[in-house]
Amino acid sequence: MLLEFWDAIKLLSNLDSGLAEIVLLTIYVSGSAVLLAALLGIPAGTWLGMQKQGKVKGLTRLVYTLMGLPPVVGGLIIYLLIRRQGLLGTFGFLYTPTAMIMAQFLLATPIVIGMTSVAVRSKGKNIHETLVSLGARKGLILRSIIWEARYGILGAVIAGFGRVVAEVGAVMMVGGNIEGKTRVMTTTIVLETRKGNFDFALALGLILLIVSFIFNVILYQIQQGGASDDE
Amino acid sequence: MKRFLSILMVFLMLVTFATGCGTTDGDNGDAGDNGDNGDAVVEEPGRLILVTTTSTYDSGLLDYLLPFFEEEHNYEVDVVSLGTGAALEQGQNGDADVALVHAKATELEMVEAGHFVDRIDVMYNDFVVVGPAEDPAGVKESADIKEAFAKIAESGSEFISRGDDSGTHKKELELWTLSEVANEGDWYVNAGVGMGDTLVMADEKLGYTLTDRATYLSMAETLELEIVFEGDESLFNQYGIMAVNPENWPDVNYDGAKLLIEFMGSEEGQNLISEFKPYGDTLFFPNAE
């Protein structure tokens, strides 16, 4: 089997453009979903983290619960919205990358909100009090708190990406795994496994890990670059 | 560096796992012990792993049929439903005892290659072409399947293909070859999903697809799709059952597999199959010899 594994890697290295297309689509879909989730989730999470804990207890629990939303349920919700008889049926989103981004956005956003709020709550308390006592304006306070909590927030974004890039239930459902249009890495792995090409599927899994690794390295670099200013 | 090390660790774990599996290859050769003896006299029920295709399993036939066998021979049959490709691969690797699939040409090749033994024909069902009720491609007036497929290709209506190497997918490819039109272009949607998902996709996209009758009937209420072509002889779909070759894998339950094969081919088994009518009509037509 080790030999098969090696063969599969060799197979991957001289594969046609199909594989590159799949990898690029994976990055495009999950990257867009996480970017949108960050745009909504970081402000929302910061707001949630700055509220008095007792006041937002229910909301916090709701967000934490949604962090565990099964991908296939997220996919089902989006599917029901965008199918022909659905509320957004007229736009024809079903079986397009847009539909996949919508589903993954739904999965990533609670994670970004939840983890951001935790980071803000643990980091923001002291600085908030200090800045208020110094008479700082609200905008400055907000920016300072986000800056102080940046490691936690970055972790939130990484966790969000990790969740969506690895999930298969939602993208399979709303994307349909169409060759050349909506086929991403995880759905390819499921397909190849069902065909019985286990070695090929395993090698694809390794590539997925590498993609995830590169994404983390880049984010880590950004974080390091920002941190060198004041450390 | 720390990150690099942890990635390396994961990789090493994968490799260890891989080589660990590889050592079983050395056990090949002699068929000394054929696993459990599942005779009726043994009190503990014997265990038999049957790999089959998703479409067979989803039809409910096995849930209906297997209890008769289990009762008679004191066996527990664990059914694993996979795509045809994966089902045959599992059998070939000795991870199952017996396989019930519908890709006759491939099955015979596998028997020829020595991966399976004792194959018999069990039954057949048929495929149908389904599409939108308005039938924009005019498939309903086709004289044969060749014409039906050609009309879909010419009309530019979308055709959804399973694209997953399943028995249904293989049948579909055969039919394209038969109809001598190229299954290429924007209209040919190569979806890598199961039969149910493919039907939903065809329904949503107002396209055509090839499906086995059982899966279509089980979902007909939720779909707007209609049968637009049926009855051509080349749409018949032969099911076969065969045992994993015990000479390759001494640990497989060959005795149990043989009992199940005999049961499926017996008069009792064949009668039971023809009496399976979940939607009013016979879905599988027994034809064991």
XYZ file of C-alpha atoms in Angstrom:
520
model
C 0.000 0.000 0.000
C 2.958 2.291 0.649
C 3.877 1.792 -2.974
C 0.370 2.679 -4.064
C 0.566 5.821 -1.982
C 3.800 6.788 -3.659
C 2.285 6.018 -7.060
C -0.657 8.250 -6.219
C 1.660 11.132 -5.374
C 3.495 10.650 -8.652
C 0.136 10.506 -10.366
C -0.850 13.794 -8.778
C 2.394 15.509 -9.738
C 1.825 15.031 -13.450
C -1.923 15.417 -13.483
C -3.589 17.699 -15.997
C -5.163 21.069 -15.284
C -8.172 19.370 -13.668
C -6.541 19.083 -10.283
C -5.237 22.662 -10.299
C -8.749 23.821 -11.134
C -10.133 21.889 -8.161
C -7.521 23.299 -5.779
C -8.110 26.861 -7.016
C -11.881 26.526 -6.686
C -11.443 25.193 -3.143
C -9.330 28.210 -2.204
C -11.727 30.602 -3.955
C -14.854 29.195 -2.260
C -13.482 28.728 1.254
C -11.396 31.910 1.079
C -14.384 34.030 0.009
C -16.608 32.452 2.649
C -14.082 33.134 5.409
C -13.406 36.678 4.190
C -17.125 37.473 4.311
C -17.466 35.712 7.661
C -14.575 37.837 9.006
C -16.114 41.072 7.711
C -19.332 40.334 9.566
C -18.001 38.208 12.406
C -15.138 40.345 13.718
C -17.259 43.478 14.330
C -20.144 41.374 15.665
C -17.839 39.353 17.904
C -16.111 42.500 19.183
C -19.452 44.031 20.027
C -20.549 40.830 21.769
C -17.292 40.624 23.696
C -17.612 44.197 24.976
C -21.112 43.797 26.374
C -21.624 42.952 30.030
C -21.637 39.150 30.224
C -25.006 38.879 31.950
C -26.725 41.041 29.379
C -25.831 38.855 26.384
C -25.901 35.436 28.031
C -28.625 34.061 25.756
C -27.067 35.470 22.610
C -23.646 34.076 23.522
C -25.082 30.629 24.068
C -26.866 30.812 20.732
C -23.598 31.681 18.972
C -21.743 28.884 20.744
C -24.449 26.419 19.752
C -24.321 27.529 16.122
C -20.562 26.905 16.160
C -21.510 23.231 16.207
C -24.013 23.439 13.346
C -23.570 20.245 11.304
C -22.349 21.211 7.812
C -25.028 19.180 6.100
C -27.728 21.067 8.034
C -26.128 24.370 7.013
C -26.183 23.109 3.439
C -29.802 22.042 3.768
C -30.868 25.504 4.979
C -29.140 27.190 2.043
C -30.523 24.565 -0.343
C -34.097 25.200 0.791
C -33.535 28.936 0.307
C -32.099 28.780 -3.209
C -33.873 25.858 -4.854
C -36.393 26.708 -7.553
C -39.342 26.864 -5.136
C -37.210 28.606 -2.492
C -37.241 32.233 -1.379
C -34.192 33.092 -3.507
C -35.036 30.566 -6.221
C -35.276 33.114 -9.038
C -31.541 33.932 -8.893
C -30.450 30.454 -9.962
C -27.737 30.133 -7.308
C -28.162 26.376 -6.874
C -25.208 24.280 -8.126
C -22.917 27.325 -8.469
C -19.825 28.360 -6.467
C -21.906 31.237 -5.067
C -24.185 28.723 -3.357
C -21.156 26.989 -1.858
C -19.821 30.295 -0.535
C -23.219 31.037 1.033
C -23.283 27.682 2.819
C -19.712 27.936 4.069
C -20.299 31.528 5.165
C -23.165 30.246 7.300
C -20.827 27.707 8.910
C -17.821 29.993 9.422
C -19.569 33.082 10.789
C -20.613 31.678 14.195
C -17.038 30.475 14.758
C -15.549 33.853 13.942
C -18.118 35.653 16.133
C -17.757 33.258 19.038
C -13.966 33.103 19.132
C -13.601 36.849 18.535
C -15.914 37.617 21.430
C -13.886 35.358 23.725
C -10.630 37.025 22.643
C -12.067 40.501 23.111
C -13.539 39.637 26.478
C -10.267 38.299 27.849
C -8.015 41.019 26.395
C -10.262 44.019 26.208
C -11.295 44.474 29.829
C -8.171 46.185 31.168
C -7.483 48.364 28.196
C -11.115 49.435 28.076
C -11.027 50.636 31.663
C -7.647 52.314 31.233
C -8.658 54.182 28.099
C -12.000 55.241 29.543
C -10.238 56.653 32.612
C -7.880 58.532 30.298
C -10.879 59.971 28.494
C -10.192 58.361 25.092
C -12.797 58.551 22.357
C -14.937 55.529 21.484
C -13.354 54.925 18.058
C -9.889 54.787 19.543
C -11.019 52.447 22.314
C -12.543 50.082 19.768
C -9.449 50.044 17.567
C -7.166 49.490 20.545
C -9.220 46.585 21.796
C -9.290 44.880 18.390
C -5.528 45.417 18.150
C -4.943 43.911 21.574
C -7.118 40.910 20.779
C -5.608 40.384 17.314
C -4.045 37.002 18.103
C -7.330 35.592 19.255
C -9.137 37.106 16.268
C -6.601 35.634 13.880
C -7.152 32.300 15.568
C -10.878 32.756 14.963
C -10.315 33.295 11.242
C -7.980 30.286 11.008
C -10.487 28.093 12.815
C -13.241 29.311 10.491
C -11.162 28.482 7.425
C -10.214 25.110 8.853
C -13.859 24.263 9.366
C -15.088 25.184 5.914
C -12.162 23.932 3.854
C -12.543 20.497 5.451
C -16.314 20.150 5.287
C -18.023 18.187 2.564
C -21.718 17.859 3.434
C -22.750 21.421 2.633
C -20.794 21.921 -0.595
C -21.885 18.523 -1.883
C -25.509 19.442 -1.308
C -25.643 22.969 -2.740
C -22.766 22.612 -5.231
C -23.606 19.185 -6.591
C -19.958 18.212 -7.196
C -20.169 19.111 -10.906
C -16.938 18.517 -12.789
C -15.246 21.748 -13.817
C -17.843 23.899 -12.051
C -18.442 23.034 -8.419
C -16.033 20.203 -7.678
C -13.741 21.000 -4.731
C -11.139 18.935 -2.907
C -13.355 17.354 -0.272
C -16.079 16.369 -2.740
C -13.414 14.918 -5.038
C -12.105 12.857 -2.128
C -15.599 11.505 -1.418
C -16.116 10.713 -5.097
C -12.767 8.949 -5.495
C -13.365 6.983 -2.280
C -16.742 5.844 -3.592
C -15.122 4.797 -6.840
C -12.673 2.700 -4.861
C -9.593 4.820 -5.698
C -8.475 4.890 -2.093
C -4.823 5.752 -2.745
C -5.747 8.649 -4.979
C -8.230 9.918 -2.378
C -5.563 9.706 0.313
C -3.102 11.679 -1.795
C -5.768 14.330 -2.381
C -6.211 14.504 1.386
C -2.519 15.240 1.717
C -2.822 18.071 -0.795
C -5.719 19.491 1.188
C -3.519 19.483 4.292
C -0.782 21.275 2.369
C -3.240 23.948 1.191
C -4.363 24.412 4.779
C -0.745 24.587 5.925
C 0.126 27.297 3.393
C -2.927 29.324 4.415
C -1.817 29.137 8.046
C 1.748 30.111 7.222
C 0.543 33.195 5.344
C -1.743 34.296 8.173
C 1.032 33.645 10.683
C 3.376 35.821 8.644
C 0.847 38.656 8.545
C 0.473 38.405 12.278
C 4.247 38.386 12.835
C 4.692 41.394 10.578
C 2.110 43.360 12.522
C 3.490 42.301 15.861
C 7.063 43.416 15.189
C 5.992 47.072 15.497
C 5.501 47.019 19.212
C 7.436 44.019 20.431
C 10.111 25.030 12.988
C 7.706 23.690 15.542
C 4.953 23.843 12.918
C 7.071 22.015 10.423
C 7.753 19.289 12.972
C 4.098 18.774 13.707
C 3.304 18.456 10.006
C 6.130 15.943 9.727
C 4.610 13.978 12.603
C 1.270 13.774 10.861
C 2.947 12.624 7.694
C 4.909 9.945 9.548
C 1.717 8.713 11.167
C 0.146 8.373 7.748
C 3.138 6.444 6.446
C 3.183 4.122 9.467
C -0.485 3.482 8.976
C 0.079 2.807 5.296
C 2.882 0.294 5.813
C 0.950 -1.330 8.648
C -1.832 -2.133 6.223
C 0.626 -3.355 3.652
C 1.851 -6.280 5.754
C -1.424 -8.147 5.282
C -0.374 -8.736 1.693
C 2.068 -11.323 3.000
C -0.712 -13.547 4.268
C -1.840 -14.543 0.806
C -1.578 -17.982 -0.644
C -3.005 -20.928 1.215
C -6.675 -21.227 1.994
C -6.382 -23.158 5.228
C -9.202 -21.949 7.421
C -12.252 -20.470 5.824
C -13.454 -18.424 8.768
C -16.499 -19.121 10.889
C -18.730 -22.044 10.256
C -22.178 -20.531 10.213
C -24.215 -23.749 10.172
C -27.614 -23.710 11.774
C -26.392 -25.967 14.574
C -24.064 -23.267 15.897
C -25.933 -21.137 18.395
C -23.975 -17.952 17.909
C -25.124 -16.465 14.575
C -22.483 -16.311 11.880
C -21.515 -12.943 10.509
C -21.467 -12.185 6.833
C -20.427 -8.918 5.225
C -22.271 -8.138 2.031
C -21.111 -5.209 -0.070
C -23.641 -3.842 -2.453
C -24.429 -0.740 -4.441
C -26.312 2.221 -3.064
C -29.187 1.762 -5.489
C -29.772 -1.843 -4.437
C -29.746 -0.933 -0.798
C -31.924 2.176 -1.123
C -34.669 0.234 -2.896
C -35.354 -1.647 0.345
C -35.029 -5.052 -1.334
C -32.339 -6.287 1.054
C -34.228 -5.209 4.168
C -37.087 -7.306 2.890
C -35.103 -10.275 1.604
C -32.277 -10.853 4.069
C -34.362 -11.618 7.192
C -35.604 -14.794 5.431
C -32.023 -15.901 4.882
C -30.887 -14.902 8.369
C -33.747 -16.825 9.954
C -33.085 -19.953 7.922
C -29.323 -20.163 8.347
C -28.749 -18.394 11.665
C -26.719 -15.634 10.095
C -26.386 -11.944 10.579
C -25.747 -10.179 7.318
C -24.095 -6.769 7.616
C -24.856 -4.758 4.507
C -22.354 -2.145 3.401
C -23.669 0.013 0.574
C -21.125 1.759 -1.614
C -20.652 2.777 -5.223
C -20.002 -0.180 -7.523
C -16.321 0.747 -7.841
C -15.765 0.896 -4.093
C -17.889 -2.203 -3.471
C -15.757 -4.277 -5.851
C -12.553 -2.784 -4.436
C -13.601 -3.736 -0.886
C -14.320 -7.276 -1.993
C -11.083 -7.473 -3.917
C -9.228 -6.372 -0.784
C -10.899 -9.032 1.348
C -12.849 -6.536 3.445
C -16.146 -8.214 2.574
C -17.348 -11.784 2.051
C -19.803 -11.458 -0.772
C -20.809 -8.807 -3.324
C -24.165 -8.047 -4.953
C -23.632 -5.522 -7.752
C -24.859 -4.646 -11.223
C -21.991 -4.200 -13.645
C -21.891 -7.562 -15.368
C -18.951 -6.895 -17.692
C -16.766 -5.669 -14.820
C -17.927 -8.525 -12.586
C -16.903 -11.124 -15.157
C -13.519 -9.438 -15.538
C -13.036 -9.597 -11.768
C -13.948 -13.291 -11.704
C -11.563 -13.869 -14.602
C -8.812 -12.108 -12.647
C -9.436 -14.399 -9.684
C -10.769 -11.838 -7.216
C -14.229 -13.390 -6.968
C -15.713 -16.874 -7.409
C -19.111 -18.570 -7.826
C -20.825 -15.683 -9.623
C -24.453 -16.183 -10.630
C -27.037 -13.934 -12.267
C -29.738 -13.092 -9.713
C -32.230 -10.710 -11.225
C -32.597 -7.674 -13.427
C -34.353 -4.379 -13.198
C -34.544 -1.616 -15.743
C -33.385 1.914 -16.242
C -35.619 4.721 -17.405
C -34.877 8.131 -18.876
C -36.546 10.889 -16.861
C -36.962 14.543 -17.733
C -39.206 17.578 -17.386
C -42.915 17.002 -18.076
C -42.799 19.536 -20.955
C -40.139 17.346 -22.595
C -38.329 20.152 -24.491
C -36.112 17.668 -26.317
C -39.085 15.621 -27.562
C -37.693 12.384 -26.148
C -41.140 10.865 -25.630
C -41.593 10.188 -29.369
C -38.327 8.278 -29.695
C -38.438 4.819 -31.245
C -35.440 3.483 -29.323
C -32.871 4.529 -26.733
C -30.422 5.491 -29.461
C -32.831 8.095 -30.784
C -33.782 9.256 -27.276
C -30.167 10.018 -26.334
C -29.462 11.627 -29.700
C -32.446 13.958 -29.243
C -31.226 15.063 -25.813
C -27.764 15.771 -27.194
C -29.126 17.729 -30.174
C -31.673 19.754 -28.196
C -29.079 21.254 -25.875
C -31.202 20.387 -22.821
C -29.009 19.526 -19.895
C -28.257 15.890 -19.154
C -27.087 15.113 -15.627
C -24.583 12.278 -15.410
C -23.794 10.454 -12.162
C -20.122 10.653 -13.096
C -19.121 8.383 -10.208
C -18.159 5.109 -11.886
C -21.293 3.494 -10.451
C -23.192 0.756 -12.253
C -25.699 3.353 -13.421
C -22.929 5.604 -14.694
C -21.318 2.727 -16.567
C -24.665 1.869 -18.131
C -25.136 5.477 -19.183
C -21.720 5.563 -20.870
C -22.581 2.331 -22.708
C -25.749 3.965 -23.988
C -23.883 7.045 -25.251
C -21.520 4.784 -27.142
C -24.495 2.892 -28.533
C -26.232 6.077 -29.659
C -23.090 7.333 -31.412
C -23.353 10.915 -30.149
C -20.583 12.597 -28.181
C -21.459 13.167 -24.546
C -19.500 16.393 -24.366
C -20.414 20.019 -24.108
C -22.032 22.507 -21.786
C -25.264 20.531 -21.786
C -23.544 17.430 -20.340
C -23.310 17.956 -16.574
C -20.852 15.590 -14.952
C -22.027 15.535 -11.327
C -20.223 13.222 -8.956
C -23.156 12.410 -6.672
C -25.506 9.543 -5.838
C -28.711 8.639 -7.695
C -31.039 10.544 -5.362
C -28.966 13.727 -5.545
C -28.731 13.375 -9.325
C -32.520 13.179 -9.600
C -32.920 16.271 -7.431
C -30.383 18.063 -9.629
C -32.155 17.087 -12.845
C -35.411 18.247 -11.289
C -33.950 21.614 -10.273
C -32.125 22.201 -13.550
C -35.041 20.996 -15.720
C -32.703 18.475 -17.269
C -32.720 14.813 -18.211
C -31.034 11.878 -16.553
C -30.838 8.094 -16.569
C -32.053 6.397 -13.393
C -32.970 2.958 -12.165
C -36.721 2.646 -11.840
C -36.690 1.790 -8.130
C -34.892 4.959 -7.038
C -37.058 7.109 -9.292
C -40.296 5.583 -7.960
C -39.169 5.958 -4.362
C -38.726 9.704 -4.930
C -41.385 10.362 -7.565
C -43.673 12.221 -5.167
C -41.094 14.899 -4.429
C -40.018 15.315 -8.045
C -41.614 17.004 -11.042
C -39.635 14.729 -13.352
C -41.499 12.214 -15.472
C -40.452 9.044 -17.226
C -39.884 10.123 -20.840
C -38.450 6.896 -22.198
C -38.559 3.263 -21.059
C -38.764 -0.333 -22.186
C -35.804 -0.626 -24.561
C -33.993 -3.919 -24.109
C -30.636 -2.223 -23.684
C -32.022 -0.511 -20.578
C -32.146 -3.811 -18.699
C -29.740 -4.043 -15.820
C -28.384 -7.400 -14.707
C -27.565 -8.016 -11.045
C -25.087 -10.664 -10.016
C -23.859 -12.064 -6.712
C -20.397 -13.510 -6.149
C -18.132 -14.558 -3.293
C -14.740 -13.103 -2.506
C -12.116 -15.652 -3.515
C -11.094 -17.475 -0.305
C -7.765 -18.427 -1.849
C -6.730 -14.777 -1.730
C -8.198 -14.054 1.684
C -8.382 -17.104 3.969
C -10.231 -15.125 6.632
C -13.313 -14.355 4.570
C -16.485 -16.236 5.392
C -16.669 -18.272 2.220
C -19.148 -20.842 3.603
C -21.591 -18.099 4.483
C -21.089 -16.420 1.132
C -21.878 -19.677 -0.637
C -25.044 -20.147 1.417
C -26.240 -16.656 0.504
C -25.489 -17.198 -3.181
C -27.450 -20.479 -3.084
C -30.318 -18.747 -1.313
C -30.513 -15.947 -3.872
C -30.554 -18.456 -6.732
C -33.004 -20.851 -5.054
C -36.670 -21.066 -5.949
C -37.564 -19.516 -2.610
C -35.210 -16.578 -3.034
C -36.309 -15.996 -6.616
C -39.988 -16.063 -5.661
C -39.408 -13.617 -2.828
C -37.670 -11.206 -5.203
C -40.572 -11.231 -7.651
C -43.015 -10.595 -4.787
C -41.192 -7.440 -3.702
C -43.579 -4.682 -4.803
C -43.160 -1.591 -2.605
C -44.800 0.691 -5.194
C -47.346 -1.727 -6.584
C -45.268 -3.256 -9.406
C -42.441 -5.754 -9.425
C -39.140 -3.857 -9.329
C -36.686 -6.721 -9.757
C -37.264 -9.621 -12.136
C -35.557 -12.824 -10.980
C -33.573 -14.634 -13.686
C -31.168 -17.025 -11.980
C -30.605 -20.248 -13.902
